[in-house]
mmCIF file of C-alpha atoms in Angstrom:
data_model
loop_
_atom_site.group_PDB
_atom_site.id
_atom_site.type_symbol
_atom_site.label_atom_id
_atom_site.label_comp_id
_atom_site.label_asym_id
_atom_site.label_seq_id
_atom_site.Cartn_x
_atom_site.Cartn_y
_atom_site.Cartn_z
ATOM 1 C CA UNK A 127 24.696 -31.351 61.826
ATOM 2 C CA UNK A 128 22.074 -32.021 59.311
ATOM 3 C CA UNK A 129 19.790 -35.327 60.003
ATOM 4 C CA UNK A 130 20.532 -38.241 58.596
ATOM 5 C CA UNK A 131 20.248 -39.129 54.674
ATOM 6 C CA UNK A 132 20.316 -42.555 54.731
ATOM 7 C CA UNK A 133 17.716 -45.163 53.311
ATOM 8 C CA UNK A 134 16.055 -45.497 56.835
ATOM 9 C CA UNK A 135 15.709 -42.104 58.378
ATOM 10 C CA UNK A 136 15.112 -42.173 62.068
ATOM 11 C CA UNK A 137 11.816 -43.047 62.944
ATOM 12 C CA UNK A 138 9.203 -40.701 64.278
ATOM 13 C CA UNK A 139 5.219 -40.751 65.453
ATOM 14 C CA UNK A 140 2.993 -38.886 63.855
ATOM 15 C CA UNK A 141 1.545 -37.171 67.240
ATOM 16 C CA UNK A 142 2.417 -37.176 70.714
ATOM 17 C CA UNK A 143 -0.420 -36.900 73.521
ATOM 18 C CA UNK A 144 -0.195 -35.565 76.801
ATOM 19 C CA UNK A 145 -2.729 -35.037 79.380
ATOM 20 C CA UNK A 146 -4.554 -32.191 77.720
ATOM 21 C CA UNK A 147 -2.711 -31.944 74.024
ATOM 22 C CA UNK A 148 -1.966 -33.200 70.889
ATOM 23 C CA UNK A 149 1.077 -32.431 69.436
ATOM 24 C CA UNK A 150 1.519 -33.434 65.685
ATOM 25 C CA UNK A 151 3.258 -32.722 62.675
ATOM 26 C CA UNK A 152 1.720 -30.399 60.037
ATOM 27 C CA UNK A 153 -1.075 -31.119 57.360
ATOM 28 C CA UNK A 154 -1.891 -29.106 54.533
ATOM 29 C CA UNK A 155 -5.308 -28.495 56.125
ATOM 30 C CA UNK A 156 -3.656 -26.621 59.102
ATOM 31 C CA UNK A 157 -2.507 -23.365 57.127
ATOM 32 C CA UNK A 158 -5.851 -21.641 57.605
ATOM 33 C CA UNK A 159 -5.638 -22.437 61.343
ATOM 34 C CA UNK A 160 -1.939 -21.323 61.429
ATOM 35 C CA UNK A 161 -2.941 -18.265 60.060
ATOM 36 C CA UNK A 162 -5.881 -17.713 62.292
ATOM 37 C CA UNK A 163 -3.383 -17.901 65.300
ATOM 38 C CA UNK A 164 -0.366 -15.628 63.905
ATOM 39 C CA UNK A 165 -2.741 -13.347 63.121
ATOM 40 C CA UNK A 166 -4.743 -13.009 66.891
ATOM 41 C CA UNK A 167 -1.134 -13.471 68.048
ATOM 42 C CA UNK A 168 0.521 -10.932 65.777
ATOM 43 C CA UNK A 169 1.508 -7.734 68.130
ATOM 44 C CA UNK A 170 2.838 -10.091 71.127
ATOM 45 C CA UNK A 171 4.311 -12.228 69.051
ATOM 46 C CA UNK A 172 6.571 -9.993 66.883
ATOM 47 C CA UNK A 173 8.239 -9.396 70.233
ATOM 48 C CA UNK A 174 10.069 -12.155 69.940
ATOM 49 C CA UNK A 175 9.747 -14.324 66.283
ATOM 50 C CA UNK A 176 11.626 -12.508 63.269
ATOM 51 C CA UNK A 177 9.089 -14.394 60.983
ATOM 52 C CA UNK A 178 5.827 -13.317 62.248
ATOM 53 C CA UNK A 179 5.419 -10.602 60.164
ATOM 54 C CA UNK A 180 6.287 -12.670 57.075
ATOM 55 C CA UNK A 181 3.043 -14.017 57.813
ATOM 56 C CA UNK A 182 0.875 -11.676 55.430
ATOM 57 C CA UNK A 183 -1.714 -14.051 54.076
ATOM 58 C CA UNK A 184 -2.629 -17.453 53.928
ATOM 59 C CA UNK A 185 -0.464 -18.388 51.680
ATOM 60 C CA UNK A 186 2.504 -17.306 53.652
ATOM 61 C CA UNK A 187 0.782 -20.200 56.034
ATOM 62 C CA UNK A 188 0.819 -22.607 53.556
ATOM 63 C CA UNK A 189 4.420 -22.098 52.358
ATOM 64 C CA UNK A 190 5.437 -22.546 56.110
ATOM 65 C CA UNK A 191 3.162 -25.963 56.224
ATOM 66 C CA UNK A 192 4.880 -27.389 53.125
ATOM 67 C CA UNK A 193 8.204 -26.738 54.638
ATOM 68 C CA UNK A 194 7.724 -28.285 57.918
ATOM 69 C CA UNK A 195 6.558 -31.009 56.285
ATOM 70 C CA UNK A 196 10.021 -31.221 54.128
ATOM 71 C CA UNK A 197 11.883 -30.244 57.094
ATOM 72 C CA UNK A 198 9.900 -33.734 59.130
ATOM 73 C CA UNK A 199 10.774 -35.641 56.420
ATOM 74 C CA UNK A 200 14.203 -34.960 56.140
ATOM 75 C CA UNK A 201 14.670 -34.727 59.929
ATOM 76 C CA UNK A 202 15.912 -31.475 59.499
ATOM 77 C CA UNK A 203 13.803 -29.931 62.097
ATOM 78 C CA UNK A 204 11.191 -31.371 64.008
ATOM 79 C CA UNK A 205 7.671 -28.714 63.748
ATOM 80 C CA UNK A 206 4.696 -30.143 65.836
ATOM 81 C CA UNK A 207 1.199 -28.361 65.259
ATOM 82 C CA UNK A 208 -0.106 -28.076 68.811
ATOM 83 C CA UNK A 209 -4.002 -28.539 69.406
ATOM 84 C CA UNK A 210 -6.393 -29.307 72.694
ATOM 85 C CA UNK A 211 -8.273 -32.222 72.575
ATOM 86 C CA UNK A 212 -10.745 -31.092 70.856
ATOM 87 C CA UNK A 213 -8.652 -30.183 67.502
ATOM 88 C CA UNK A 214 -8.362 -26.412 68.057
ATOM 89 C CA UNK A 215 -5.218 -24.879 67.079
ATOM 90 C CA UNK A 216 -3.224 -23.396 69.968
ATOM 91 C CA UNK A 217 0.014 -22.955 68.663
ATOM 92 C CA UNK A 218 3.550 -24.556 67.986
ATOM 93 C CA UNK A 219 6.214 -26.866 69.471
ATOM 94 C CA UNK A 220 9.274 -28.116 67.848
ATOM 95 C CA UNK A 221 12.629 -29.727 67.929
ATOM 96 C CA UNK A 222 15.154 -27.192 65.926
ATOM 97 C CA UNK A 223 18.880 -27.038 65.051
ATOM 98 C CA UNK A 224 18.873 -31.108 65.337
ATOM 99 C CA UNK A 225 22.476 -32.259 65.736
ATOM 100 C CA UNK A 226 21.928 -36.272 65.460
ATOM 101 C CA UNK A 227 25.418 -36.928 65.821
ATOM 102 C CA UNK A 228 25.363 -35.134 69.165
ATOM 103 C CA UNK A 229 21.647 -35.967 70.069
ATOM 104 C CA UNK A 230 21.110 -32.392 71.014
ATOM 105 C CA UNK A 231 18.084 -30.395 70.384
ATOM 106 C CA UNK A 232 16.462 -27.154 71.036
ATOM 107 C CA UNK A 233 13.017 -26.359 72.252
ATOM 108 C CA UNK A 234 11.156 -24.043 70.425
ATOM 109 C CA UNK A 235 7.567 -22.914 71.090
ATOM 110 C CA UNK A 236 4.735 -20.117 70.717
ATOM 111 C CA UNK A 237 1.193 -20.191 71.875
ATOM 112 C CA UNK A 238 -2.081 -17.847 70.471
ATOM 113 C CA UNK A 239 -2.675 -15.359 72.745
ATOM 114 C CA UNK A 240 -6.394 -16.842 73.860
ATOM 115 C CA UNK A 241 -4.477 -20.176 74.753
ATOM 116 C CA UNK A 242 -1.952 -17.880 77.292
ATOM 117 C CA UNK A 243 -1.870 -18.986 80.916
ATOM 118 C CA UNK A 244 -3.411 -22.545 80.967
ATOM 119 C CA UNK A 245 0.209 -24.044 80.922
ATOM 120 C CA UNK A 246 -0.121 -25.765 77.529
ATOM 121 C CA UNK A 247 3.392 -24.574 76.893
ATOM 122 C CA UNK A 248 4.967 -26.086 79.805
ATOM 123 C CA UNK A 249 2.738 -29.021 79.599
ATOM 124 C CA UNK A 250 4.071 -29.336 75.852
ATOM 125 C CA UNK A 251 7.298 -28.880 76.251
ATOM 126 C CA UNK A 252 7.840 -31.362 78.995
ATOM 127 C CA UNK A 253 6.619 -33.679 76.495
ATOM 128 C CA UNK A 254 8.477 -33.192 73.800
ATOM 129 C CA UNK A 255 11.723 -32.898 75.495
ATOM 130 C CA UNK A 256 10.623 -36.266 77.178
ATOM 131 C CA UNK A 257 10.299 -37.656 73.618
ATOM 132 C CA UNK A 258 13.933 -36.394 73.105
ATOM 133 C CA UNK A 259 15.218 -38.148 75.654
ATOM 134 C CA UNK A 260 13.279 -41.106 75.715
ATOM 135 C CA UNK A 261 12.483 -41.649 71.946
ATOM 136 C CA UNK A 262 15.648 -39.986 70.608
ATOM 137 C CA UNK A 263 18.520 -40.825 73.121
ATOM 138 C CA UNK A 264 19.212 -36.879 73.646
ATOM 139 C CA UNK A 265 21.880 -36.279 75.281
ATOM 140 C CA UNK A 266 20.967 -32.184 75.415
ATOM 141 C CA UNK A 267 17.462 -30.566 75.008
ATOM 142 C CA UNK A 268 18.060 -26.575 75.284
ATOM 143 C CA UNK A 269 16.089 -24.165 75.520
ATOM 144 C CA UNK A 270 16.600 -20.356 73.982
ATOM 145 C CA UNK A 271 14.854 -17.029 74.793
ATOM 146 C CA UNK A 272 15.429 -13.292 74.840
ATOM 147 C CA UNK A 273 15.776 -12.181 78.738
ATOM 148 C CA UNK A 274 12.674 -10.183 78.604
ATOM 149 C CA UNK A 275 10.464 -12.864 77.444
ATOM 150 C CA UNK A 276 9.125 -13.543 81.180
ATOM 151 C CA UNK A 277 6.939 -16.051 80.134
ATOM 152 C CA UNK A 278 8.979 -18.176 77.674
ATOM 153 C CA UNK A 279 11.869 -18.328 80.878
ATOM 154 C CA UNK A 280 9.232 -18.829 83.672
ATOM 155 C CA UNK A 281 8.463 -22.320 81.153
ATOM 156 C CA UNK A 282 11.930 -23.398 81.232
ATOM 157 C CA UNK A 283 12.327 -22.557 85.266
ATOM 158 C CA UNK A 284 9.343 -24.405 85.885
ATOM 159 C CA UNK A 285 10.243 -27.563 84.076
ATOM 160 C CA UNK A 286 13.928 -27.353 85.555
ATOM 161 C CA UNK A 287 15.867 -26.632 83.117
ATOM 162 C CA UNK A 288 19.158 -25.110 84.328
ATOM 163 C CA UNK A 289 20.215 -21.454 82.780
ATOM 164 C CA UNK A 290 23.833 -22.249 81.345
ATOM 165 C CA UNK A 291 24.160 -18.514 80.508
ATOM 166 C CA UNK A 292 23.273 -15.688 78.232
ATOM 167 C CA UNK A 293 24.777 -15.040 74.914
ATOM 168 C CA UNK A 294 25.403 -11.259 74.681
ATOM 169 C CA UNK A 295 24.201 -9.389 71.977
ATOM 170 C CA UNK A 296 23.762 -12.553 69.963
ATOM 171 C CA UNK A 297 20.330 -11.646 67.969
ATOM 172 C CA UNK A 298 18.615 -8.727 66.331
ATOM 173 C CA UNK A 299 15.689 -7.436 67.781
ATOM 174 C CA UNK A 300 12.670 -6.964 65.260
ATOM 175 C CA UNK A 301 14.032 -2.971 65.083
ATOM 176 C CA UNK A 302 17.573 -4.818 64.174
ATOM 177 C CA UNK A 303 19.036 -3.525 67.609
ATOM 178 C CA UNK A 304 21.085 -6.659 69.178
ATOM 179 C CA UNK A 305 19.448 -8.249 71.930
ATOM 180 C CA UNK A 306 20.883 -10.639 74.179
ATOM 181 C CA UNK A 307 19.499 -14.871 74.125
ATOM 182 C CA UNK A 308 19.151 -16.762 77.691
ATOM 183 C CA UNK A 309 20.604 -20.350 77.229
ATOM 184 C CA UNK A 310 18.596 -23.275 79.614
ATOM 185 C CA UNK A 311 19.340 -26.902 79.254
ATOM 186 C CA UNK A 312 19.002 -30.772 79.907
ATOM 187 C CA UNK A 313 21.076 -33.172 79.955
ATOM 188 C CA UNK A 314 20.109 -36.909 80.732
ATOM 189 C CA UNK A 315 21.643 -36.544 84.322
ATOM 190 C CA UNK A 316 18.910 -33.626 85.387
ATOM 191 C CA UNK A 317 15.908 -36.116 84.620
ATOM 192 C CA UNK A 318 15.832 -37.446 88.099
ATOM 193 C CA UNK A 319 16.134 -34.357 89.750
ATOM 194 C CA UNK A 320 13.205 -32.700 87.655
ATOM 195 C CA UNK A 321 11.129 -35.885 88.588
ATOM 196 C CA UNK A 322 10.322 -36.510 84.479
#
């Protein structure tokens, strides 16, 4: 289900800080810095992102900016710029296919390649899904992946999350062959056994 349109739309920080990261939603001044990253990123990335390659030029970026920032405002989907603490641009985090009826939410997330292996993305997802849960009364944060993505399931593993199943043939490959999607998931009952 869409978020709600009512005249006092649920409320929501403008960043979220963990130990080592920012994590805050888009400004028109991040597009160049967007684009910067796809574009260092672009071979690995195309693995496993339909829209990477819809990334030509900058203003591809900027399009994409102006939309997350609709999407925030509607609470439509939830797209959180990721950056160190010292305001470099590592990459993105978000809350997608938002069902605020149900209070479930999926995990979606990319690094730049020279931010790979420092465990920003398991450091950033822990905190957003905490925010889900704690700020946002989830009652499911999932997360979604293609099989082969070692890294993006190795993230999930590490944090706990419990593989539900795979969804068989369920997306296209970037060559339009079907590939199959890994399903992990919280639910408020797992938080004491992951310890967060």
């Amino acid at each position: 289900m869409p978020a709600r349109f009512d005249s006092q739309p649920i409320p929501l920080p403008d960043e979220l800080r963990s130990e080592r990261l920012v994590l805050r939603s888009y400004r028109a001044g991040d597009a160049e810095a967007l684009f910067e990253a796809v574009a260092e990123s672009r071979e690995r990335l195309r693995q496993w992102l339909d829209w990477v390659d819809e990334f030509e030029t900058p203003d591809h970026a900027r399009y994409y900016v102006s939309g997350a920032a609709q999407d925030w405002a509607r609470r439509r989907d939830l797209f959180f710029g990721l950056f160190d603490a010292d305001g470099r641009y590592l990459g993105n985090v978000g809350l997608h296919n938002v069902d605020w009826s149900l209070r479930s939410f999926e995990v979606g997330y990319w690094l730049r390649d020279s931010a790979e292996g420092h465990g920003y993305a398991q450091e950033a997802v822990r905190r957003l899904s905490r925010f889900a849960f704690d700020d946002l009364a989830a009652n499911r944060v999932e997360i979604r992946c293609d099989p082969r993505n070692e890294r993006s399931r190795r993230v999930a593993e590490r944090l706990g999350f419990l593989l539900e199943g795979c969804l068989r043939n369920s997306r296209q490959d970037p060559d339009g062959k079907p590939r199959d999607t890994l399903v992990y998931a919280l639910v408020p009952g797992d938080r004491e056994r992951v310890g967060w």
